[in-house]
Short mmCIF file of C-alpha atoms in Angstrom, two decimals:
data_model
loop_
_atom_site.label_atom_id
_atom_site.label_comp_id
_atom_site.label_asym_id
_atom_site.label_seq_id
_atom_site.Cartn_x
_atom_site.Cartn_y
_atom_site.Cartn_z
CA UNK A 1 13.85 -18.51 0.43
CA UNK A 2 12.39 -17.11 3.56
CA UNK A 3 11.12 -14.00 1.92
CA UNK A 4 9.40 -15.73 -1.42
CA UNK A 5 7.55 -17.86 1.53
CA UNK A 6 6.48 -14.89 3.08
CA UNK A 7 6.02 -13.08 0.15
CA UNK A 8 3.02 -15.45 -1.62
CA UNK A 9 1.69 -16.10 1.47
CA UNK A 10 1.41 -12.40 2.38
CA UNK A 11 -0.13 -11.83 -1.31
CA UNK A 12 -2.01 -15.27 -1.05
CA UNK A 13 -3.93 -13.85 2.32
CA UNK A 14 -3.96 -10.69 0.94
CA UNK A 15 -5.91 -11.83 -2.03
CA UNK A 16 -8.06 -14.08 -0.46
CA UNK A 17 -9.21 -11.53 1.97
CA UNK A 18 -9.58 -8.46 -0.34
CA UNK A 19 -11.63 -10.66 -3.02
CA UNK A 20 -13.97 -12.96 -0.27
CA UNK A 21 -14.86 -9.06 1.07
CA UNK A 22 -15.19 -7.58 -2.38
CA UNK A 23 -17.50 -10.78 -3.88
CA UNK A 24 -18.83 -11.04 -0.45
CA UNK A 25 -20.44 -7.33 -0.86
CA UNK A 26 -22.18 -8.84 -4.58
CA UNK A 27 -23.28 -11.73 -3.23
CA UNK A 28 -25.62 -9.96 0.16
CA UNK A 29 -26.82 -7.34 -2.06
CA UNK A 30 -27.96 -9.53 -4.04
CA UNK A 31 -29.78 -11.81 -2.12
CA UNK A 32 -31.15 -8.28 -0.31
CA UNK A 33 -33.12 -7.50 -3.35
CA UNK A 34 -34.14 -11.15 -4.02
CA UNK A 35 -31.76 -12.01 -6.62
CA UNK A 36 -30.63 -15.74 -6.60
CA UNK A 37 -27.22 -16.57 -6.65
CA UNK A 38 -26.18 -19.35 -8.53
CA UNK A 39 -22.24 -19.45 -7.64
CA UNK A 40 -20.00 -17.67 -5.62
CA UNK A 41 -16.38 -18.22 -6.72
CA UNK A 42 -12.89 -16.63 -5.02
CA UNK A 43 -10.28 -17.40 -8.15
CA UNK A 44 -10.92 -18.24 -11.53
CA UNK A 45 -10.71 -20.69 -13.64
CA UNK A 46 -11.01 -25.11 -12.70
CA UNK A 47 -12.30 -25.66 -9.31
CA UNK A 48 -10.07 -26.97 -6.45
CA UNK A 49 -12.96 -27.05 -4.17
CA UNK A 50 -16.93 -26.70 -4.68
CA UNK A 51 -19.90 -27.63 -2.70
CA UNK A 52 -23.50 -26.61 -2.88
CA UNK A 53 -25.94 -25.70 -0.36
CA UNK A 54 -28.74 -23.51 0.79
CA UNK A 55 -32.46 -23.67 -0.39
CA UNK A 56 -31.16 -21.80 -3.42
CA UNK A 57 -28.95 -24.43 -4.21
CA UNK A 58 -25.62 -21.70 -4.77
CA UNK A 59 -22.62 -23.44 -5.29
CA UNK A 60 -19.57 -21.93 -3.44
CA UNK A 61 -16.12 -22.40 -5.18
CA UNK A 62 -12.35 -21.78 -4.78
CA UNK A 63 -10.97 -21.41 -8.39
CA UNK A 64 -7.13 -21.90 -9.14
CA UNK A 65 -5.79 -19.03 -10.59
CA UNK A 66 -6.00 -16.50 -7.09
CA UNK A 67 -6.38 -13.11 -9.08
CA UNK A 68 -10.27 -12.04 -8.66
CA UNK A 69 -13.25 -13.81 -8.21
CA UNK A 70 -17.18 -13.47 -9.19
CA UNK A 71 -20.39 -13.75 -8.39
CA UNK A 72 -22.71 -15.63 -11.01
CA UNK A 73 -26.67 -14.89 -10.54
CA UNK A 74 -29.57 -15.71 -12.15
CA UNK A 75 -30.68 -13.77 -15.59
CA UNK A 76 -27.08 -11.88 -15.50
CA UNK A 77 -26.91 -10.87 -19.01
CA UNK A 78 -27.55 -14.45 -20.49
CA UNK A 79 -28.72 -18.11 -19.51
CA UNK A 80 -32.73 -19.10 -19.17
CA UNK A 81 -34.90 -18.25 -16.61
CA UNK A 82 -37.42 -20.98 -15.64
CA UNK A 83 -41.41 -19.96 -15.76
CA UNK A 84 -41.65 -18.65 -12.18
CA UNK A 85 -38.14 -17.15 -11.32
CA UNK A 86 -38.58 -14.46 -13.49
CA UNK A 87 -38.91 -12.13 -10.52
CA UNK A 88 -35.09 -13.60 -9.01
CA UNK A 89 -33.24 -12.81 -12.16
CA UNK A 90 -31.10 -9.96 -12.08
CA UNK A 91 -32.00 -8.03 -15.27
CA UNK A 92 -35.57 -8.19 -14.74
CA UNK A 93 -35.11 -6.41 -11.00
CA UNK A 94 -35.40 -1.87 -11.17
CA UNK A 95 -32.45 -0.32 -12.36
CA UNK A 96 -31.76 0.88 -8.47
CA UNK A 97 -31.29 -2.92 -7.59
CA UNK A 98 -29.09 -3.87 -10.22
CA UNK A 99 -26.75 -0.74 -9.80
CA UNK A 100 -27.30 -1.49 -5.92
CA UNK A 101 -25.97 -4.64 -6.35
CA UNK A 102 -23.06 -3.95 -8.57
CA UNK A 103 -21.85 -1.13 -6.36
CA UNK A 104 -21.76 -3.07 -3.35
CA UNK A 105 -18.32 -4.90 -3.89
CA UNK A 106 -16.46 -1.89 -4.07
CA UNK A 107 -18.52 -0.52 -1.16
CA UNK A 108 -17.01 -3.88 0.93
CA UNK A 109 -13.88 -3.19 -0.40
CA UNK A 110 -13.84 0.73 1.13
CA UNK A 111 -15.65 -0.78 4.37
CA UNK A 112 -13.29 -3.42 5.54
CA UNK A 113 -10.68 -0.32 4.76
CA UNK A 114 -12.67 1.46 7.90
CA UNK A 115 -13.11 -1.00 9.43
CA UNK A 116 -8.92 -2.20 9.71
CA UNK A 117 -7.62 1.59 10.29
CA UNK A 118 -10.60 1.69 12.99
CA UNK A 119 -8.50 -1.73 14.93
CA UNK A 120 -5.36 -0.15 13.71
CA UNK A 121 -6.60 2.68 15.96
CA UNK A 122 -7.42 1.12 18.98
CA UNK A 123 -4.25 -0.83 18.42
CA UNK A 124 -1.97 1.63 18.33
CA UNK A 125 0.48 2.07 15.72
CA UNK A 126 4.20 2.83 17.15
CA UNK A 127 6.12 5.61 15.21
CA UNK A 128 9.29 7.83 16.02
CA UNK A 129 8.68 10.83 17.95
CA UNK A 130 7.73 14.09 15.80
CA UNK A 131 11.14 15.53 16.08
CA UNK A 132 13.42 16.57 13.52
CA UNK A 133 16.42 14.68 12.41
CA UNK A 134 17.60 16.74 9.34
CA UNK A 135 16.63 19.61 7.04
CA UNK A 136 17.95 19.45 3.51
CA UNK A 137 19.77 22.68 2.70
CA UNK A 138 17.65 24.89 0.21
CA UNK A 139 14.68 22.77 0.61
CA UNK A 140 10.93 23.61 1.10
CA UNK A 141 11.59 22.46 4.65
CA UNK A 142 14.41 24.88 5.39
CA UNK A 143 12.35 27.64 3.58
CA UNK A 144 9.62 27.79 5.72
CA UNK A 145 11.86 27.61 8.93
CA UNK A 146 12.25 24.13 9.87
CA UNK A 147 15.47 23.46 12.10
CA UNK A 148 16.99 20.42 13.23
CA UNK A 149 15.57 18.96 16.71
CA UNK A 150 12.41 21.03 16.49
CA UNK A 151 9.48 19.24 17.54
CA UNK A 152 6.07 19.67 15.98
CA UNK A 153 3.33 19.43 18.01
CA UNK A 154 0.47 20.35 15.62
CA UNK A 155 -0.36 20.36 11.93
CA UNK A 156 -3.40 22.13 10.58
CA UNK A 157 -4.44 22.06 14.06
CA UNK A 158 -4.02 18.46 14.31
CA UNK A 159 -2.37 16.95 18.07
CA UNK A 160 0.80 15.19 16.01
CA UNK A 161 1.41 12.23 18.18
CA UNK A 162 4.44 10.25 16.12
CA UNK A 163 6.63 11.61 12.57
CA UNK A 164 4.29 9.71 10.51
CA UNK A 165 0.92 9.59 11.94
CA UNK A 166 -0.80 12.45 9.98
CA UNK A 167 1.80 11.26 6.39
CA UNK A 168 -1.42 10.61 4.72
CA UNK A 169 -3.48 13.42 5.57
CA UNK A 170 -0.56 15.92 4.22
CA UNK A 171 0.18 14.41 1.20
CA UNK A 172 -3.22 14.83 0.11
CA UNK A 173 -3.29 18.73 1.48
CA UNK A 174 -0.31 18.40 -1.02
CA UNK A 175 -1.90 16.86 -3.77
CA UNK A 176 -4.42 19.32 -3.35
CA UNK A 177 -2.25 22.10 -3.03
CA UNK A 178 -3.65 23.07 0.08
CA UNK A 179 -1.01 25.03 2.42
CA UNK A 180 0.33 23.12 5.62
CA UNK A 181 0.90 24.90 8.80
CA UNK A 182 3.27 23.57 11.91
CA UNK A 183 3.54 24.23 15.14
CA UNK A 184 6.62 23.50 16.23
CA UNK A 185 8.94 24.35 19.57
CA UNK A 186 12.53 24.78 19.53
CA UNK A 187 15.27 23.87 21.82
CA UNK A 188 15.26 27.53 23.12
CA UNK A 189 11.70 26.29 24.27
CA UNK A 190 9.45 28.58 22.32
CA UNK A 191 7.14 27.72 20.13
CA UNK A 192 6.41 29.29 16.87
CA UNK A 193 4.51 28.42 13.71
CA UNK A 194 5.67 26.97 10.24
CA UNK A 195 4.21 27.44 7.16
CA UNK A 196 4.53 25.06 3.77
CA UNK A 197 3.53 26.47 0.62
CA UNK A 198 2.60 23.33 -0.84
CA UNK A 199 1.84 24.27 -4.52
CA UNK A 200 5.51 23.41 -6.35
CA UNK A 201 6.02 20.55 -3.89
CA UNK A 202 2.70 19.13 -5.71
CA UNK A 203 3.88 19.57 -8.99
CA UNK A 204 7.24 17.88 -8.17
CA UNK A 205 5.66 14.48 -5.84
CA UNK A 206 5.70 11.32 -8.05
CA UNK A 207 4.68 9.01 -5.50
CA UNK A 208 3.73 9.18 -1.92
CA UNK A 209 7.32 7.07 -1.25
CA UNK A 210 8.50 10.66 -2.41
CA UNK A 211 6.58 12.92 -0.27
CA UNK A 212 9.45 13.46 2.77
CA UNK A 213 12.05 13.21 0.17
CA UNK A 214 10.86 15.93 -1.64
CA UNK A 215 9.79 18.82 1.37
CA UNK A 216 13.40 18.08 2.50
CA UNK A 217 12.77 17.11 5.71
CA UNK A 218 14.04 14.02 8.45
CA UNK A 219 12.94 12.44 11.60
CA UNK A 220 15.30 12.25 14.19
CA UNK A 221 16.05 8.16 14.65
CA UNK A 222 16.80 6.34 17.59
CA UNK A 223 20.61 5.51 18.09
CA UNK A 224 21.01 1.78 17.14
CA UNK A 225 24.50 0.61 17.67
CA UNK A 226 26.39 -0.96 14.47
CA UNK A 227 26.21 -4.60 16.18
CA UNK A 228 25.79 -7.48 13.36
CA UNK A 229 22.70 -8.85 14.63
CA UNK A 230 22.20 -11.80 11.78
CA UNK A 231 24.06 -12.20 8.65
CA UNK A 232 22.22 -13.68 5.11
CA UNK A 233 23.37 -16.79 4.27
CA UNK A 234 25.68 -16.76 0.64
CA UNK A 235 25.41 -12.63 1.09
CA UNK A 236 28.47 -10.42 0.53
CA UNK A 237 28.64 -10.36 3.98
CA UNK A 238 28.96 -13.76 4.51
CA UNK A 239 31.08 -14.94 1.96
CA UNK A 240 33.39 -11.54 3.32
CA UNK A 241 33.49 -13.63 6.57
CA UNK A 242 30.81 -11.60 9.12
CA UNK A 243 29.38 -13.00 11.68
CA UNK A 244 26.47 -12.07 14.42
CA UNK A 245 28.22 -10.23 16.94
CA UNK A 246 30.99 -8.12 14.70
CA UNK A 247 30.66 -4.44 15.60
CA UNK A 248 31.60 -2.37 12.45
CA UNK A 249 34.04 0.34 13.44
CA UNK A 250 34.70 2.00 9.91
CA UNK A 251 33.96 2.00 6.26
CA UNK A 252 36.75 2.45 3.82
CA UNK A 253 38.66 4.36 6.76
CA UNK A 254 35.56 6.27 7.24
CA UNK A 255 34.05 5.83 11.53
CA UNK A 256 30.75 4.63 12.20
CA UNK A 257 28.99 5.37 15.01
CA UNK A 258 25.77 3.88 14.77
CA UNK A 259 23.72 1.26 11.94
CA UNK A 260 21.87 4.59 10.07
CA UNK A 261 25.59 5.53 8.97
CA UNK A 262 26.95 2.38 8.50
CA UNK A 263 23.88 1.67 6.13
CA UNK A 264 24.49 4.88 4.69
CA UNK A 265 27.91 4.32 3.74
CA UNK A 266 27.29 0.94 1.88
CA UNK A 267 24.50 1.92 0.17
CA UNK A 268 26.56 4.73 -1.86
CA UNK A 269 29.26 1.83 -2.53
CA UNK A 270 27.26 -0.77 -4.47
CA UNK A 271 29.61 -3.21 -6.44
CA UNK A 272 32.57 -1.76 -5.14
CA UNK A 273 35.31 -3.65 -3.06
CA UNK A 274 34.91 -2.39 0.56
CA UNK A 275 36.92 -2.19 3.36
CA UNK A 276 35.14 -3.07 6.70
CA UNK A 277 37.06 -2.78 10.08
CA UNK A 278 35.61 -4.71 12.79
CA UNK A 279 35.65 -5.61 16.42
CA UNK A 280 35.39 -8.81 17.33
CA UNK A 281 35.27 -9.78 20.67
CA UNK A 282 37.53 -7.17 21.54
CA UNK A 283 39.93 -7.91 19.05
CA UNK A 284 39.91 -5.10 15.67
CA UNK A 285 40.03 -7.01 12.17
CA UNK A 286 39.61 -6.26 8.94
CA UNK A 287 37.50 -7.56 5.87
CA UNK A 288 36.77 -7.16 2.39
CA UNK A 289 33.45 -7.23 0.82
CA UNK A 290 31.53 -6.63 -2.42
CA UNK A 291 27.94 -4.60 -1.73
CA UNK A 292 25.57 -6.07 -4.05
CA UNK A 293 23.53 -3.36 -6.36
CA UNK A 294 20.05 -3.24 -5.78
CA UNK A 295 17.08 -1.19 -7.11
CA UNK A 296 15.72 1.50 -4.62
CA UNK A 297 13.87 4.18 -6.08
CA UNK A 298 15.29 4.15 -9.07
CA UNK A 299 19.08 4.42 -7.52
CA UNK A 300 21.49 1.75 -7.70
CA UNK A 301 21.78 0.97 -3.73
CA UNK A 302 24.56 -1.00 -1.84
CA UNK A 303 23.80 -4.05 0.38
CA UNK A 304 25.63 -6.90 1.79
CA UNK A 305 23.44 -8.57 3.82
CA UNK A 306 23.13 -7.72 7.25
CA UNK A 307 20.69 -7.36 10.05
CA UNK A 308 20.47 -5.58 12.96
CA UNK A 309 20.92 -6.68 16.77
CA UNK A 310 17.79 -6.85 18.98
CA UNK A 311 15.95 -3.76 19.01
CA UNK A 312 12.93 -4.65 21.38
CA UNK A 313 13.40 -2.74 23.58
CA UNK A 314 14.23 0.33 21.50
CA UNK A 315 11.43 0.25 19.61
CA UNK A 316 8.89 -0.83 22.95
CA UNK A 317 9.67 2.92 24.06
CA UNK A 318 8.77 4.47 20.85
CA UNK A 319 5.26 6.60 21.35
CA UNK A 320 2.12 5.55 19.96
CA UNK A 321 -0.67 7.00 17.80
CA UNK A 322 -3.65 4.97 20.26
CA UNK A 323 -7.69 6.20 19.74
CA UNK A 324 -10.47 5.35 22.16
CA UNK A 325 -13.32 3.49 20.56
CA UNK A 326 -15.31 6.37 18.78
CA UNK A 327 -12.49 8.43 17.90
CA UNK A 328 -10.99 5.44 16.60
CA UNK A 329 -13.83 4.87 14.09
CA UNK A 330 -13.80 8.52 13.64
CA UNK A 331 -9.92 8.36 12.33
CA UNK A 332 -10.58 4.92 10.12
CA UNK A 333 -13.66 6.62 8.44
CA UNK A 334 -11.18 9.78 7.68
CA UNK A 335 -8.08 7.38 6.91
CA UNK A 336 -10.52 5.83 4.22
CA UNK A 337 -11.82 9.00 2.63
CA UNK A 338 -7.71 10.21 2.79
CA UNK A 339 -6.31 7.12 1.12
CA UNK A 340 -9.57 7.17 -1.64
CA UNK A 341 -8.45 10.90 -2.24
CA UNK A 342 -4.93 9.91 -2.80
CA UNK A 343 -5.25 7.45 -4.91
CA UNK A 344 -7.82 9.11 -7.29
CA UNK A 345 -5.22 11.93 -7.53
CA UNK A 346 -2.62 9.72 -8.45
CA UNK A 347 -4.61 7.86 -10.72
CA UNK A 348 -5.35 11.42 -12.55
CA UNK A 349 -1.65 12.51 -12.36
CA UNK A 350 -0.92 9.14 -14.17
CA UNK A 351 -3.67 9.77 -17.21
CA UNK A 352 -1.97 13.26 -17.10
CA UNK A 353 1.06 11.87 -17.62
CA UNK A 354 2.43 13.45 -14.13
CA UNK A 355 3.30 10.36 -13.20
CA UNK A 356 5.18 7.66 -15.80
CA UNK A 357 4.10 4.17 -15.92
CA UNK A 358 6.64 2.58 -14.05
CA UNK A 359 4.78 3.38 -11.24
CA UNK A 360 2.49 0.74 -11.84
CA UNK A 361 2.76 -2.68 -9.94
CA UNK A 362 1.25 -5.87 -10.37
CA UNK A 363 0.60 -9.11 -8.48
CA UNK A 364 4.66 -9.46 -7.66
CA UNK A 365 5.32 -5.93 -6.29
CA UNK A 366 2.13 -6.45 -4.35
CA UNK A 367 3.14 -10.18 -3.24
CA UNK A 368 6.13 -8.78 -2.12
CA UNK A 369 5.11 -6.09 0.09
CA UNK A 370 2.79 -7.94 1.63
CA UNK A 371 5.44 -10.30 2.44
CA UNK A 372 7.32 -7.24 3.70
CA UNK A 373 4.59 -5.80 5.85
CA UNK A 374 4.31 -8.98 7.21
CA UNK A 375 7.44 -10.20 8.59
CA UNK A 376 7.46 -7.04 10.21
CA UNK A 377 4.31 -7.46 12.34
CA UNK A 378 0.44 -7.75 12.07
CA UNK A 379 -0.22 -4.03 12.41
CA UNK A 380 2.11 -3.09 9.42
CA UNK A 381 0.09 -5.95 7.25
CA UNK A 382 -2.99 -4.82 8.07
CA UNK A 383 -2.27 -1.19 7.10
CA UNK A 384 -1.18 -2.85 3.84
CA UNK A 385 -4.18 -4.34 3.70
CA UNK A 386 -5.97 -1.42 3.85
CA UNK A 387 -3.83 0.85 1.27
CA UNK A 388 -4.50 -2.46 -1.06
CA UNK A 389 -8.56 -2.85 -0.61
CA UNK A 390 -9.16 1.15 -1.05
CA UNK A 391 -7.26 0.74 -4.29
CA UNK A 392 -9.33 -2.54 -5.25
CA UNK A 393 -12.48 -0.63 -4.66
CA UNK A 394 -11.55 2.82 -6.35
CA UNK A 395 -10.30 0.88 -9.09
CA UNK A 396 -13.53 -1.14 -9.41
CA UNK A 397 -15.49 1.89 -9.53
CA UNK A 398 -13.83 3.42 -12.48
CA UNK A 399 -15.92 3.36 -15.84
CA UNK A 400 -14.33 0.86 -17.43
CA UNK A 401 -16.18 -1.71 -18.85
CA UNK A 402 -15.81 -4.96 -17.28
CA UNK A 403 -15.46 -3.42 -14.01
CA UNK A 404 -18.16 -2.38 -11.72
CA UNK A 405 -18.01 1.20 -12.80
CA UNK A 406 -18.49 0.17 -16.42
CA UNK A 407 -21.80 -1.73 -15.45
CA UNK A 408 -22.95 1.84 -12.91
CA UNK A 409 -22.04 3.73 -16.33
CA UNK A 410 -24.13 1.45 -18.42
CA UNK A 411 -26.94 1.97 -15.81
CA UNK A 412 -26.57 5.48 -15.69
CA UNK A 413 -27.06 5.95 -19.44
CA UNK A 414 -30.22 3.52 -18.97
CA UNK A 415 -31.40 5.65 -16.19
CA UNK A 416 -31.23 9.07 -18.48
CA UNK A 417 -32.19 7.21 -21.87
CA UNK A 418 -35.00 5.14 -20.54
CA UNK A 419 -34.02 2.15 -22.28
CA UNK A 420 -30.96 -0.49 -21.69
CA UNK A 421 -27.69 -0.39 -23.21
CA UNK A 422 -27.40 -2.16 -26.72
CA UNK A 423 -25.72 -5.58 -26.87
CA UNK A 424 -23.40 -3.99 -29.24
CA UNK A 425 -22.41 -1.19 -27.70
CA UNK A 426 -21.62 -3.50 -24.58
CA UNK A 427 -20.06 -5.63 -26.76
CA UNK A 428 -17.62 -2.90 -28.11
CA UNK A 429 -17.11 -1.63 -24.42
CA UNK A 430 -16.72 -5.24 -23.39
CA UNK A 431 -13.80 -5.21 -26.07
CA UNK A 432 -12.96 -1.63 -25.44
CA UNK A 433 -12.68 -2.39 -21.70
CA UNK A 434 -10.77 -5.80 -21.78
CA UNK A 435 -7.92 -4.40 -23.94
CA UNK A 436 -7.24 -1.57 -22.12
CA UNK A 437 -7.35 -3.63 -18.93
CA UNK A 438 -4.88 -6.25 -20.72
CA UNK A 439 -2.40 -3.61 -21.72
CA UNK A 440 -2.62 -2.04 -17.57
CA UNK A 441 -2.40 -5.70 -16.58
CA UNK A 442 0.78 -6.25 -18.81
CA UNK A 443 2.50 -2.90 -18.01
CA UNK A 444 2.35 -3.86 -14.44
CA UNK A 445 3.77 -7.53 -15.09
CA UNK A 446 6.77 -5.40 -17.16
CA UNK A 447 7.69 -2.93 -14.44
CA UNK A 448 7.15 -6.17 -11.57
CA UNK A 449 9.73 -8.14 -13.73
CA UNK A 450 12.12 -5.14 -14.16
CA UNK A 451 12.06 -4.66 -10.54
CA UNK A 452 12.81 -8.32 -10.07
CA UNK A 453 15.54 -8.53 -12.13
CA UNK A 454 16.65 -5.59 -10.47
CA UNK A 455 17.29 -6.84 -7.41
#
């Protein structure tokens, strides 16, 4: 219960925020070039709240159904002007206006981006230290020389400060099939360079979830002891007779010596009876339980319920990757351009048919990891937050009719034609636009419901 709560208001904030900025963006532009709005509506659909003010007389609205939002202004395709606000309407303002203002939403959209990985900067954002945990055998990792405990200090000349601070930057060198270079030093002390050939790695990443999976590499992870720290009410665990406290000794006869392998152990043994030996209070018992399968990647995955003890203080001495003020900015300006180059890759890989539809996810997938993000903390959210409004803006900007970058492509063919679009053709592209959008929008409700049922 405590997760669906966090997971619609995660999505609910996330929503809110993402379309205020995006309609926001419409809405200044417009009244920049002298355009009068006449509404200004986050959701769709009946009204739960509306009031009107200004000298313009705009009405500001919160519609019910939370999925998008709009501005309405005056002369926007239909409606009547009134003898002497010809010069506010939108379609009688220069074809630089109109395109300014349609462009401006996704504009917001990439700007609040900078703007959150800019505080994410200053902020700080913890991470494990750059050291190697594990190097898959005959990998791309172990190819190009990787070894277990080495820790890299630079890639393509970049300081690496924690394992995952620079994630995004590589997995578009990947994308791009740009090479990767390390430098890394040993335990001997030396340091020495590693190279990545990234060209088959790019051919083989799906998804950026993928990206560490697939070069065949592991951070090294702090030791957290196998201490029950909470236990899900009604979980496998629970009903098996776990409580907060238990330390898990063994698996099936197999020892555990810390939470990564005891987590490792039932995740291979989903609906299978278990065997769990436990210390409790000094006193070794055993118990059986029943991991439940779950969804993860596409592999049927154990769990039973359990969280860890108290990490605080763990986690307090993991490094951080902090910016001053300019640098900062510096970073979320690059972050931006990173995570708009990632996503436009993907998005091609997909029309190639790289990368299946499954991959798509709609407003449950997204609910949900917001609600993730979080309950883990308000850096991790606003990261999310970030990922989520780069994507609403590059998607916004395709040519799609409907969309923003339908209405810049309409423009554009004005611009080169001298003359507007035809209401027909819009009309087809209106109809063109809306069923292709409907089938995206219902693929992505599919693979959200398989997930769900999944779990």
């Amino acid at each position: 219960m405590e997760e669906i709560i966090y997971s619609v208001l995660g999505f609910l904030v996330a929503v809110g925020v993402l379309v205020t900025v995006h309609e926001w963006g419409h809405y200044a532009a417009a009244r920049l070039v002298g355009v009068r709005v006449l509404k200004f509506s986050i959701g769709f659909g009946r009204s739960v709240w509306e009031r009107s003010w200004g000298v313009d007389g705009t009405t500001y609205a919160i519609g019910i159904v939370p999925l998008g939002g709009y501005v309405k202004m005056l002369g926007e395709g239909t409606g009547d002007v009134l003898p002497g606000e010809e010069h506010r309407a939108f379609d009688n303002k220069p074809l630089w206006a109109r395109a300014f203002v349609v462009s401006a939403g996704p504009v917001a959209n990439l700007w609040l981006a900078v703007m959150i990985y800019w505080l994410v900067s200053l902020i700080g954002i913890a991470g494990l230290p750059p050291v190697v945990g594990a190097v898959q055998p005959a990998s791309v990792a172990q190819a190009a020389g990787f070894r277990v405990d080495d820790r890299i200090l630079t890639v393509n000349e970049r300081e690496v400060k924690t394992w995952g601070e620079h994630r995004l930057f590589m997995l578009a060198q990947v994308l791009a099939g740009s090479p990767l270079h390390f430098e890394v030093v040993g335990t001997d002390g030396e340091n020495r360079r590693v190279s990545v050939d990234t060209g088959v790695l790019g051919e083989k990443i799906a998804v950026a979830a993928l990206f560490e999976k697939m070069l065949g590499i592991q951070p090294r992870l702090p030791t957290i002891p196998a201490v029950v720290g909470d236990v899900i009410a009604d979980s496998p665990a629970a009903l098996a007779g776990l409580v907060v406290g238990d330390r898990i000794l063994a698996i099936d006869g197999h020892k555990i010596s810390d939470w990564r392998e005891l987590v490792g152990q039932i995740s291979v043994r989903a609906d299978q009876e278990v065997v769990i030996e436990i210390d409790r209070q000094g006193v070794r018992q055993q118990r059986l339980v029943w991991p439940k399968g779950t969804m993860v990647n596409g592999v049927r995955t154990g769990r039973i319920g359990i969280a860890v003890m108290d990490t605080d203080e763990i986690f307090r001495a993991l490094p951080k990757a902090q910016y001053s003020v300019l640098p900062a900015l510096l970073n979320g300006l690059e972050r931006t351009w990173l995570t708009t180059s990632v996503t436009l890759r993907m998005a091609y890989r997909m029309i190639r048919g790289d990368i299946g539809s499954e991959n798509l996810s709609g407003p449950i997938t997204i609910g949900h990891f917001a609600g993730q993000s979080a309950r883990i903390g308000l850096v991790p959210f606003l990261v999310f937050l970030a990922l989520v409004s780069v994507s609403l803006g590059v998607l916004n900007l395709l040519p799609i009719p409907l969309l923003d970058g339908g209405h810049l492509l309409y423009f554009l063919i004005e611009g080169v034609t001298g003359r507007p679009v035809s209401e027909k053709v819009m009309l087809g592209g209106q109809l063109l636009g809306g069923g292709l959008l409907a089938v995206l929008f219902s693929v992505a409700i599919y693979n959200d419901m398989a997930r769900l049922i999944s779990l």
